[in-house]
Amino acid sequence: MIRMFKAVMAVMLLSMTPALAVQPDEVLEDPVLEERARDLSKGLRCLVCRNENIDESNADLARDLRLLVRERLVAGDSNDAAMDFIVDRYGEYVLLKPTTRGANWLLWAAGPMMLVLALAVALMYLRKRSVAGGAPEDRGLSETEQARLKEILDE
């Protein structure tokens, strides 16, 4: 019974880990270079699957990118040089976490700017509301309204 429980737990734990699409023929013989390639692959988006990194994707383009990363590392490129080569070739969209350079700063700043704008509008609304003297029902009835009300109630 305990063996069965351990086997079920092992299968559950293994099924929760992400399956990597890296093929055995892609793996480099040098473990240091392979580790660098895996680290770089975690930051590269599959251009077909969009929100998967290239190690998790089975798409042909993801395989080509995995091979390109390994090719650049074997050629002697540093991690930054390999990433720059890929970004130059495929564009910044290939990065899972885009940089804040160039026009991307606007995308990064849009959220906080919208929050500040919403707070300013809310403050202006609250200030205008407090200056207006509150809701009309708080002011009571005018003399003509009170007379009309009395007339209706007496009927």
CSV table of N, CA and C in Angstrom, one decimal:
chain,number,residue,atom,x,y,z
A,1,MET,N,0.8,-1.2,0.0
A,1,MET,CA,0.0,0.0,0.0
A,1,MET,C,0.9,1.3,0.0
A,2,ILE,N,1.9,1.2,0.8
A,2,ILE,CA,2.8,2.4,0.9
A,2,ILE,C,3.6,2.6,-0.4
A,3,ARG,N,4.0,1.4,-1.0
A,3,ARG,CA,4.7,1.5,-2.3
A,3,ARG,C,3.8,2.1,-3.4
A,4,MET,N,2.5,1.7,-3.4
A,4,MET,CA,1.6,2.3,-4.3
A,4,MET,C,1.4,3.8,-4.1
A,5,PHE,N,1.3,4.2,-2.9
A,5,PHE,CA,1.2,5.7,-2.6
A,5,PHE,C,2.4,6.4,-3.1
A,6,LYS,N,3.6,5.9,-2.8
A,6,LYS,CA,4.9,6.5,-3.3
A,6,LYS,C,4.9,6.6,-4.8
A,7,ALA,N,4.5,5.5,-5.5
A,7,ALA,CA,4.5,5.5,-6.9
A,7,ALA,C,3.5,6.6,-7.5
A,8,VAL,N,2.3,6.7,-6.9
A,8,VAL,CA,1.3,7.7,-7.3
A,8,VAL,C,1.9,9.1,-7.1
A,9,MET,N,2.5,9.3,-5.9
A,9,MET,CA,3.1,10.6,-5.6
A,9,MET,C,4.2,11.0,-6.6
A,10,ALA,N,5.0,10.0,-7.0
A,10,ALA,CA,6.1,10.2,-7.9
A,10,ALA,C,5.6,10.6,-9.3
A,11,VAL,N,4.5,9.9,-9.7
A,11,VAL,CA,3.9,10.2,-11.0
A,11,VAL,C,3.3,11.6,-11.0
A,12,MET,N,2.6,12.0,-9.9
A,12,MET,CA,2.0,13.3,-9.8
A,12,MET,C,3.1,14.4,-9.8
A,13,LEU,N,4.2,14.2,-9.1
A,13,LEU,CA,5.3,15.2,-9.0
A,13,LEU,C,5.9,15.4,-10.4
A,14,LEU,N,6.1,14.3,-11.1
A,14,LEU,CA,6.7,14.3,-12.4
A,14,LEU,C,5.8,15.0,-13.4
A,15,SER,N,4.5,14.8,-13.3
A,15,SER,CA,3.5,15.4,-14.2
A,15,SER,C,3.4,16.9,-14.0
A,16,MET,N,3.8,17.4,-12.8
A,16,MET,CA,3.7,18.8,-12.5
A,16,MET,C,4.9,19.6,-13.0
A,17,THR,N,6.0,18.9,-13.3
A,17,THR,CA,7.2,19.6,-13.8
A,17,THR,C,7.0,19.9,-15.3
A,18,PRO,N,7.5,21.0,-15.8
A,18,PRO,CA,7.2,21.3,-17.2
A,18,PRO,C,8.0,20.4,-18.1
A,19,ALA,N,7.4,19.9,-19.2
A,19,ALA,CA,8.0,19.0,-20.1
A,19,ALA,C,8.9,19.9,-21.1
A,20,LEU,N,10.1,19.5,-21.2
A,20,LEU,CA,11.0,20.2,-22.1
A,20,LEU,C,10.9,19.6,-23.5
A,21,ALA,N,10.9,20.4,-24.5
A,21,ALA,CA,10.9,19.9,-25.9
A,21,ALA,C,12.3,19.7,-26.5
A,22,VAL,N,13.3,19.9,-25.7
A,22,VAL,CA,14.7,19.8,-26.2
A,22,VAL,C,14.9,18.3,-26.6
A,23,GLN,N,15.3,18.1,-27.8
A,23,GLN,CA,15.6,16.8,-28.3
A,23,GLN,C,17.0,16.3,-28.0
A,24,PRO,N,17.2,15.1,-27.8
A,24,PRO,CA,18.5,14.6,-27.4
A,24,PRO,C,19.6,15.0,-28.4
A,25,ASP,N,19.3,15.1,-29.7
A,25,ASP,CA,20.4,15.5,-30.6
A,25,ASP,C,20.7,17.0,-30.5
A,26,GLU,N,19.9,17.8,-29.8
A,26,GLU,CA,20.2,19.2,-29.6
A,26,GLU,C,21.2,19.5,-28.4
A,27,VAL,N,21.2,18.5,-27.5
A,27,VAL,CA,22.0,18.7,-26.2
A,27,VAL,C,23.4,18.8,-26.5
A,28,LEU,N,24.1,19.8,-26.0
A,28,LEU,CA,25.6,19.9,-26.1
A,28,LEU,C,26.3,18.9,-25.2
A,29,GLU,N,27.5,18.5,-25.7
A,29,GLU,CA,28.3,17.6,-24.9
A,29,GLU,C,28.9,18.3,-23.7
A,30,ASP,N,29.2,19.5,-23.8
A,30,ASP,CA,29.8,20.3,-22.7
A,30,ASP,C,28.7,20.7,-21.7
A,31,PRO,N,28.6,20.2,-20.5
A,31,PRO,CA,27.5,20.5,-19.6
A,31,PRO,C,27.5,22.0,-19.2
A,32,VAL,N,28.6,22.7,-19.2
A,32,VAL,CA,28.6,24.1,-18.9
A,32,VAL,C,27.9,24.9,-20.0
A,33,LEU,N,28.3,24.6,-21.3
A,33,LEU,CA,27.6,25.3,-22.4
A,33,LEU,C,26.1,24.9,-22.5
A,34,GLU,N,25.8,23.7,-22.2
A,34,GLU,CA,24.4,23.3,-22.2
A,34,GLU,C,23.6,24.0,-21.1
A,35,GLU,N,24.2,24.2,-20.0
A,35,GLU,CA,23.5,25.0,-18.9
A,35,GLU,C,23.3,26.5,-19.3
A,36,ARG,N,24.3,27.0,-20.0
A,36,ARG,CA,24.2,28.4,-20.5
A,36,ARG,C,23.1,28.5,-21.5
A,37,ALA,N,23.0,27.5,-22.4
A,37,ALA,CA,22.0,27.5,-23.4
A,37,ALA,C,20.6,27.4,-22.8
A,38,ARG,N,20.5,26.5,-21.8
A,38,ARG,CA,19.2,26.4,-21.1
A,38,ARG,C,18.8,27.7,-20.4
A,39,ASP,N,19.8,28.4,-19.8
A,39,ASP,CA,19.5,29.7,-19.2
A,39,ASP,C,19.0,30.7,-20.2
A,40,LEU,N,19.7,30.8,-21.4
A,40,LEU,CA,19.3,31.7,-22.4
A,40,LEU,C,17.9,31.3,-23.0
A,41,SER,N,17.7,30.1,-23.1
A,41,SER,CA,16.4,29.6,-23.7
A,41,SER,C,15.2,30.0,-22.8
A,42,LYS,N,15.4,30.1,-21.6
A,42,LYS,CA,14.3,30.5,-20.7
A,42,LYS,C,13.8,31.9,-20.9
A,43,GLY,N,14.7,32.7,-21.5
A,43,GLY,CA,14.3,34.1,-21.7
A,43,GLY,C,13.8,34.4,-23.2
A,44,LEU,N,13.8,33.3,-24.0
A,44,LEU,CA,13.4,33.5,-25.4
A,44,LEU,C,12.0,32.9,-25.7
A,45,ARG,N,11.2,33.7,-26.3
A,45,ARG,CA,9.8,33.4,-26.6
A,45,ARG,C,9.8,32.6,-27.9
A,46,CYS,N,8.9,31.5,-27.9
A,46,CYS,CA,8.6,30.8,-29.1
A,46,CYS,C,7.7,31.7,-29.9
A,47,LEU,N,8.1,32.0,-31.2
A,47,LEU,CA,7.4,33.0,-32.0
A,47,LEU,C,6.1,32.3,-32.6
A,48,VAL,N,5.9,31.0,-32.4
A,48,VAL,CA,4.7,30.4,-32.9
A,48,VAL,C,3.7,30.2,-31.7
A,49,CYS,N,4.2,29.8,-30.6
A,49,CYS,CA,3.4,29.5,-29.4
A,49,CYS,C,3.1,30.8,-28.6
A,50,ARG,N,4.0,31.8,-28.7
A,50,ARG,CA,3.9,33.1,-28.1
A,50,ARG,C,4.2,33.2,-26.6
A,51,ASN,N,3.6,32.5,-25.7
A,51,ASN,CA,3.9,32.6,-24.3
A,51,ASN,C,4.6,31.4,-23.7
A,52,GLU,N,5.3,30.7,-24.6
A,52,GLU,CA,6.1,29.6,-24.1
A,52,GLU,C,7.6,29.9,-24.4
A,53,ASN,N,8.5,29.5,-23.5
A,53,ASN,CA,9.9,29.7,-23.9
A,53,ASN,C,10.2,28.6,-24.9
A,54,ILE,N,11.4,28.8,-25.6
A,54,ILE,CA,11.7,27.9,-26.7
A,54,ILE,C,12.0,26.5,-26.2
A,55,ASP,N,12.4,26.3,-24.9
A,55,ASP,CA,12.7,24.9,-24.4
A,55,ASP,C,11.4,24.1,-24.2
A,56,GLU,N,10.3,24.8,-24.0
A,56,GLU,CA,9.0,24.1,-23.8
A,56,GLU,C,8.2,23.9,-25.0
A,57,SER,N,8.6,24.5,-26.1
A,57,SER,CA,7.8,24.5,-27.4
A,57,SER,C,8.3,23.4,-28.3
A,58,ASN,N,7.4,22.7,-28.9
A,58,ASN,CA,7.7,21.7,-29.9
A,58,ASN,C,7.7,22.2,-31.4
A,59,ALA,N,7.5,23.5,-31.5
A,59,ALA,CA,7.4,24.1,-32.9
A,59,ALA,C,8.8,24.1,-33.5
A,60,ASP,N,8.7,24.0,-34.9
A,60,ASP,CA,10.0,23.9,-35.6
A,60,ASP,C,10.8,25.2,-35.4
A,61,LEU,N,10.2,26.3,-35.4
A,61,LEU,CA,10.9,27.6,-35.2
A,61,LEU,C,11.6,27.6,-33.8
A,62,ALA,N,11.0,27.1,-32.8
A,62,ALA,CA,11.6,27.0,-31.5
A,62,ALA,C,12.8,26.1,-31.5
A,63,ARG,N,12.7,25.0,-32.3
A,63,ARG,CA,13.9,24.1,-32.4
A,63,ARG,C,15.0,24.9,-33.1
A,64,ASP,N,14.7,25.6,-34.2
A,64,ASP,CA,15.7,26.4,-34.9
A,64,ASP,C,16.4,27.4,-33.9
A,65,LEU,N,15.6,28.0,-33.1
A,65,LEU,CA,16.1,29.0,-32.1
A,65,LEU,C,17.0,28.3,-31.1
A,66,ARG,N,16.6,27.1,-30.6
A,66,ARG,CA,17.4,26.4,-29.7
A,66,ARG,C,18.8,26.0,-30.3
A,67,LEU,N,18.7,25.6,-31.6
A,67,LEU,CA,20.0,25.2,-32.3
A,67,LEU,C,20.8,26.5,-32.5
A,68,LEU,N,20.2,27.6,-32.8
A,68,LEU,CA,20.9,28.8,-33.0
A,68,LEU,C,21.6,29.3,-31.8
A,69,VAL,N,20.9,29.2,-30.6
A,69,VAL,CA,21.6,29.6,-29.3
A,69,VAL,C,22.8,28.7,-29.1
A,70,ARG,N,22.6,27.4,-29.3
A,70,ARG,CA,23.8,26.5,-29.0
A,70,ARG,C,24.9,26.7,-30.0
A,71,GLU,N,24.5,27.0,-31.3
A,71,GLU,CA,25.6,27.3,-32.3
A,71,GLU,C,26.4,28.6,-31.9
A,72,ARG,N,25.7,29.6,-31.4
A,72,ARG,CA,26.4,30.8,-31.0
A,72,ARG,C,27.3,30.6,-29.8
A,73,LEU,N,26.8,29.8,-28.9
A,73,LEU,CA,27.6,29.5,-27.7
A,73,LEU,C,28.9,28.7,-28.1
A,74,VAL,N,28.7,27.7,-28.9
A,74,VAL,CA,29.8,26.9,-29.4
A,74,VAL,C,30.8,27.7,-30.2
A,75,ALA,N,30.3,28.8,-30.9
A,75,ALA,CA,31.2,29.7,-31.6
A,75,ALA,C,32.0,30.6,-30.7
A,76,GLY,N,31.7,30.6,-29.4
A,76,GLY,CA,32.4,31.4,-28.5
A,76,GLY,C,31.8,32.7,-28.0
A,77,ASP,N,30.5,32.9,-28.4
A,77,ASP,CA,29.8,34.1,-28.0
A,77,ASP,C,29.5,34.1,-26.5
A,78,SER,N,29.5,35.3,-25.9
A,78,SER,CA,29.1,35.4,-24.6
A,78,SER,C,27.5,35.3,-24.5
A,79,ASN,N,27.0,35.2,-23.4
A,79,ASN,CA,25.5,35.1,-23.3
A,79,ASN,C,24.9,36.4,-23.9
A,80,ASP,N,25.4,37.5,-23.5
A,80,ASP,CA,24.9,38.8,-24.1
A,80,ASP,C,25.0,38.9,-25.6
A,81,ALA,N,26.2,38.5,-26.1
A,81,ALA,CA,26.4,38.5,-27.5
A,81,ALA,C,25.4,37.6,-28.3
A,82,ALA,N,25.2,36.4,-27.7
A,82,ALA,CA,24.2,35.5,-28.3
A,82,ALA,C,22.8,36.0,-28.3
A,83,MET,N,22.4,36.6,-27.2
A,83,MET,CA,21.1,37.2,-27.1
A,83,MET,C,21.0,38.4,-28.1
A,84,ASP,N,22.0,39.2,-28.2
A,84,ASP,CA,22.0,40.4,-29.1
A,84,ASP,C,21.9,39.9,-30.5
A,85,PHE,N,22.6,38.8,-30.9
A,85,PHE,CA,22.5,38.3,-32.2
A,85,PHE,C,21.1,37.8,-32.6
A,86,ILE,N,20.4,37.1,-31.6
A,86,ILE,CA,19.1,36.6,-31.8
A,86,ILE,C,18.1,37.8,-31.9
A,87,VAL,N,18.2,38.8,-31.0
A,87,VAL,CA,17.3,39.9,-31.0
A,87,VAL,C,17.5,40.7,-32.3
A,88,ASP,N,18.7,40.9,-32.8
A,88,ASP,CA,19.0,41.6,-34.1
A,88,ASP,C,18.3,40.8,-35.2
A,89,ARG,N,18.3,39.6,-35.2
A,89,ARG,CA,17.8,38.7,-36.3
A,89,ARG,C,16.3,38.6,-36.2
A,90,TYR,N,15.7,38.5,-35.0
A,90,TYR,CA,14.2,38.2,-34.9
A,90,TYR,C,13.4,39.3,-34.3
A,91,GLY,N,14.1,40.4,-33.8
A,91,GLY,CA,13.4,41.5,-33.2
A,91,GLY,C,13.2,41.3,-31.7
A,92,GLU,N,12.9,42.4,-31.0
A,92,GLU,CA,12.8,42.3,-29.6
A,92,GLU,C,11.6,41.5,-29.1
A,93,TYR,N,10.7,41.2,-30.0
A,93,TYR,CA,9.5,40.4,-29.6
A,93,TYR,C,9.9,39.0,-29.1
A,94,VAL,N,11.1,38.6,-29.5
A,94,VAL,CA,11.5,37.2,-29.2
A,94,VAL,C,11.9,37.1,-27.7
A,95,LEU,N,12.0,38.2,-27.0
A,95,LEU,CA,12.4,38.2,-25.6
A,95,LEU,C,11.1,38.1,-24.8
A,96,LEU,N,11.1,37.1,-23.8
A,96,LEU,CA,9.9,37.0,-22.9
A,96,LEU,C,9.8,38.2,-22.0
A,97,LYS,N,10.9,38.8,-21.6
A,97,LYS,CA,10.9,40.0,-20.8
A,97,LYS,C,11.5,41.1,-21.6
A,98,PRO,N,10.7,42.0,-22.2
A,98,PRO,CA,11.3,43.0,-23.1
A,98,PRO,C,12.1,44.0,-22.2
A,99,THR,N,13.0,44.7,-22.9
A,99,THR,CA,13.8,45.7,-22.3
A,99,THR,C,13.0,47.0,-22.1
A,100,THR,N,13.6,48.0,-21.4
A,100,THR,CA,12.9,49.3,-21.2
A,100,THR,C,13.6,50.3,-22.1
A,101,ARG,N,14.3,49.9,-23.1
A,101,ARG,CA,15.0,50.8,-24.0
A,101,ARG,C,14.0,51.2,-25.1
A,102,GLY,N,14.3,52.3,-25.8
A,102,GLY,CA,13.6,52.8,-26.9
A,102,GLY,C,12.2,53.1,-26.6
A,103,ALA,N,11.3,52.7,-27.5
A,103,ALA,CA,9.8,53.0,-27.4
A,103,ALA,C,9.2,52.1,-26.3
A,104,ASN,N,9.9,51.1,-25.8
A,104,ASN,CA,9.3,50.2,-24.8
A,104,ASN,C,9.1,50.9,-23.5
A,105,TRP,N,9.8,52.0,-23.2
A,105,TRP,CA,9.6,52.7,-21.9
A,105,TRP,C,8.2,53.1,-21.8
A,106,LEU,N,7.5,53.5,-22.9
A,106,LEU,CA,6.1,53.9,-22.9
A,106,LEU,C,5.2,52.8,-22.4
A,107,LEU,N,5.5,51.6,-22.9
A,107,LEU,CA,4.7,50.4,-22.4
A,107,LEU,C,4.9,50.1,-20.9
A,108,TRP,N,6.1,50.2,-20.5
A,108,TRP,CA,6.4,50.0,-19.1
A,108,TRP,C,5.8,51.1,-18.2
A,109,ALA,N,5.8,52.3,-18.7
A,109,ALA,CA,5.3,53.4,-17.9
A,109,ALA,C,3.8,53.6,-18.0
A,110,ALA,N,3.1,53.0,-18.9
A,110,ALA,CA,1.7,53.2,-19.2
A,110,ALA,C,0.9,52.9,-17.9
A,111,GLY,N,1.2,51.7,-17.3
A,111,GLY,CA,0.4,51.3,-16.1
A,111,GLY,C,0.5,52.3,-15.0
A,112,PRO,N,1.7,52.7,-14.5
A,112,PRO,CA,1.8,53.7,-13.5
A,112,PRO,C,1.2,55.0,-13.9
A,113,MET,N,1.3,55.4,-15.1
A,113,MET,CA,0.8,56.7,-15.6
A,113,MET,C,-0.7,56.7,-15.5
A,114,MET,N,-1.4,55.6,-15.9
A,114,MET,CA,-2.8,55.5,-15.9
A,114,MET,C,-3.3,55.5,-14.4
A,115,LEU,N,-2.5,54.9,-13.5
A,115,LEU,CA,-2.9,54.9,-12.1
A,115,LEU,C,-2.9,56.3,-11.5
A,116,VAL,N,-1.8,57.1,-11.9
A,116,VAL,CA,-1.8,58.5,-11.4
A,116,VAL,C,-2.9,59.3,-12.0
A,117,LEU,N,-3.2,59.1,-13.3
A,117,LEU,CA,-4.3,59.8,-13.9
A,117,LEU,C,-5.6,59.5,-13.2
A,118,ALA,N,-5.9,58.2,-12.9
A,118,ALA,CA,-7.1,57.8,-12.3
A,118,ALA,C,-7.2,58.4,-10.9
A,119,LEU,N,-6.1,58.5,-10.2
A,119,LEU,CA,-6.1,59.1,-8.8
A,119,LEU,C,-6.4,60.6,-8.9
A,120,ALA,N,-5.8,61.2,-9.9
A,120,ALA,CA,-6.1,62.7,-10.1
A,120,ALA,C,-7.6,62.9,-10.4
A,121,VAL,N,-8.1,62.1,-11.3
A,121,VAL,CA,-9.6,62.3,-11.6
A,121,VAL,C,-10.4,62.1,-10.4
A,122,ALA,N,-10.1,61.0,-9.6
A,122,ALA,CA,-10.9,60.7,-8.4
A,122,ALA,C,-10.8,61.9,-7.4
A,123,LEU,N,-9.6,62.4,-7.2
A,123,LEU,CA,-9.5,63.6,-6.3
A,123,LEU,C,-10.2,64.8,-6.8
A,124,MET,N,-10.2,65.1,-8.1
A,124,MET,CA,-11.0,66.2,-8.6
A,124,MET,C,-12.5,66.0,-8.4
A,125,TYR,N,-12.9,64.8,-8.6
A,125,TYR,CA,-14.4,64.5,-8.4
A,125,TYR,C,-14.8,64.7,-7.0
A,126,LEU,N,-13.9,64.1,-6.1
A,126,LEU,CA,-14.3,64.3,-4.6
A,126,LEU,C,-14.2,65.7,-4.2
A,127,ARG,N,-13.3,66.5,-4.7
A,127,ARG,CA,-13.2,67.9,-4.3
A,127,ARG,C,-14.4,68.7,-4.8
A,128,LYS,N,-14.8,68.4,-6.0
A,128,LYS,CA,-15.9,69.1,-6.6
A,128,LYS,C,-17.2,68.7,-5.9
A,129,ARG,N,-17.3,67.5,-5.5
A,129,ARG,CA,-18.5,67.0,-4.8
A,129,ARG,C,-18.6,67.7,-3.4
A,130,SER,N,-17.4,67.8,-2.7
A,130,SER,CA,-17.5,68.4,-1.4
A,130,SER,C,-17.7,69.9,-1.4
A,131,VAL,N,-17.3,70.6,-2.5
A,131,VAL,CA,-17.5,72.0,-2.6
A,131,VAL,C,-19.0,72.3,-3.0
A,132,ALA,N,-19.6,71.4,-3.7
A,132,ALA,CA,-21.0,71.5,-4.1
A,132,ALA,C,-22.0,71.5,-3.0
A,133,GLY,N,-21.5,71.1,-1.8
A,133,GLY,CA,-22.4,71.1,-0.6
A,133,GLY,C,-23.2,69.8,-0.4
A,134,GLY,N,-22.7,68.7,-1.0
A,134,GLY,CA,-23.3,67.4,-0.8
A,134,GLY,C,-24.5,67.2,-1.7
A,135,ALA,N,-25.2,66.1,-1.4
A,135,ALA,CA,-26.4,65.8,-2.3
A,135,ALA,C,-27.6,66.7,-2.1
A,136,PRO,N,-28.4,66.9,-3.1
A,136,PRO,CA,-29.6,67.8,-3.0
A,136,PRO,C,-30.5,67.3,-1.9
A,137,GLU,N,-30.6,66.1,-1.6
A,137,GLU,CA,-31.6,65.6,-0.6
A,137,GLU,C,-31.1,66.0,0.8
A,138,ASP,N,-29.9,66.4,1.0
A,138,ASP,CA,-29.4,66.8,2.3
A,138,ASP,C,-29.8,68.3,2.6
A,139,ARG,N,-30.2,69.0,1.6
A,139,ARG,CA,-30.6,70.4,1.8
A,139,ARG,C,-32.0,70.7,2.4
A,140,GLY,N,-32.8,69.7,2.3
A,140,GLY,CA,-34.2,69.9,2.7
A,140,GLY,C,-35.1,70.4,1.7
A,141,LEU,N,-36.4,70.6,2.0
A,141,LEU,CA,-37.4,71.1,1.0
A,141,LEU,C,-37.4,72.6,1.1
A,142,SER,N,-37.7,73.2,-0.1
A,142,SER,CA,-37.9,74.7,-0.1
A,142,SER,C,-39.3,75.0,0.4
A,143,GLU,N,-39.6,76.3,0.6
A,143,GLU,CA,-40.9,76.7,1.2
A,143,GLU,C,-42.0,76.3,0.3
A,144,THR,N,-41.8,76.5,-1.0
A,144,THR,CA,-42.9,76.1,-2.0
A,144,THR,C,-43.1,74.6,-2.0
A,145,GLU,N,-42.0,73.8,-1.9
A,145,GLU,CA,-42.2,72.4,-1.8
A,145,GLU,C,-42.9,71.9,-0.5
A,146,GLN,N,-42.5,72.6,0.6
A,146,GLN,CA,-43.2,72.2,1.8
A,146,GLN,C,-44.7,72.5,1.8
A,147,ALA,N,-45.1,73.7,1.2
A,147,ALA,CA,-46.5,74.0,1.1
A,147,ALA,C,-47.2,73.1,0.2
A,148,ARG,N,-46.6,72.7,-0.9
A,148,ARG,CA,-47.2,71.7,-1.8
A,148,ARG,C,-47.4,70.4,-1.2
A,149,LEU,N,-46.4,69.9,-0.4
A,149,LEU,CA,-46.5,68.7,0.3
A,149,LEU,C,-47.6,68.7,1.4
A,150,LYS,N,-47.7,69.8,2.1
A,150,LYS,CA,-48.8,69.9,3.1
A,150,LYS,C,-50.2,69.9,2.4
A,151,GLU,N,-50.3,70.5,1.2
A,151,GLU,CA,-51.5,70.6,0.5
A,151,GLU,C,-51.9,69.1,0.0
A,152,ILE,N,-50.9,68.4,-0.4
A,152,ILE,CA,-51.2,67.0,-0.9
A,152,ILE,C,-51.6,66.1,0.3
A,153,LEU,N,-50.9,66.3,1.4
A,153,LEU,CA,-51.2,65.4,2.6
A,153,LEU,C,-52.5,65.7,3.2
A,154,ASP,N,-53.0,67.0,3.1
A,154,ASP,CA,-54.3,67.4,3.7
A,154,ASP,C,-55.4,66.9,2.9
A,155,GLU,N,-55.3,66.6,1.6
A,155,GLU,CA,-56.3,66.2,0.7
A,155,GLU,C,-56.9,64.9,1.1
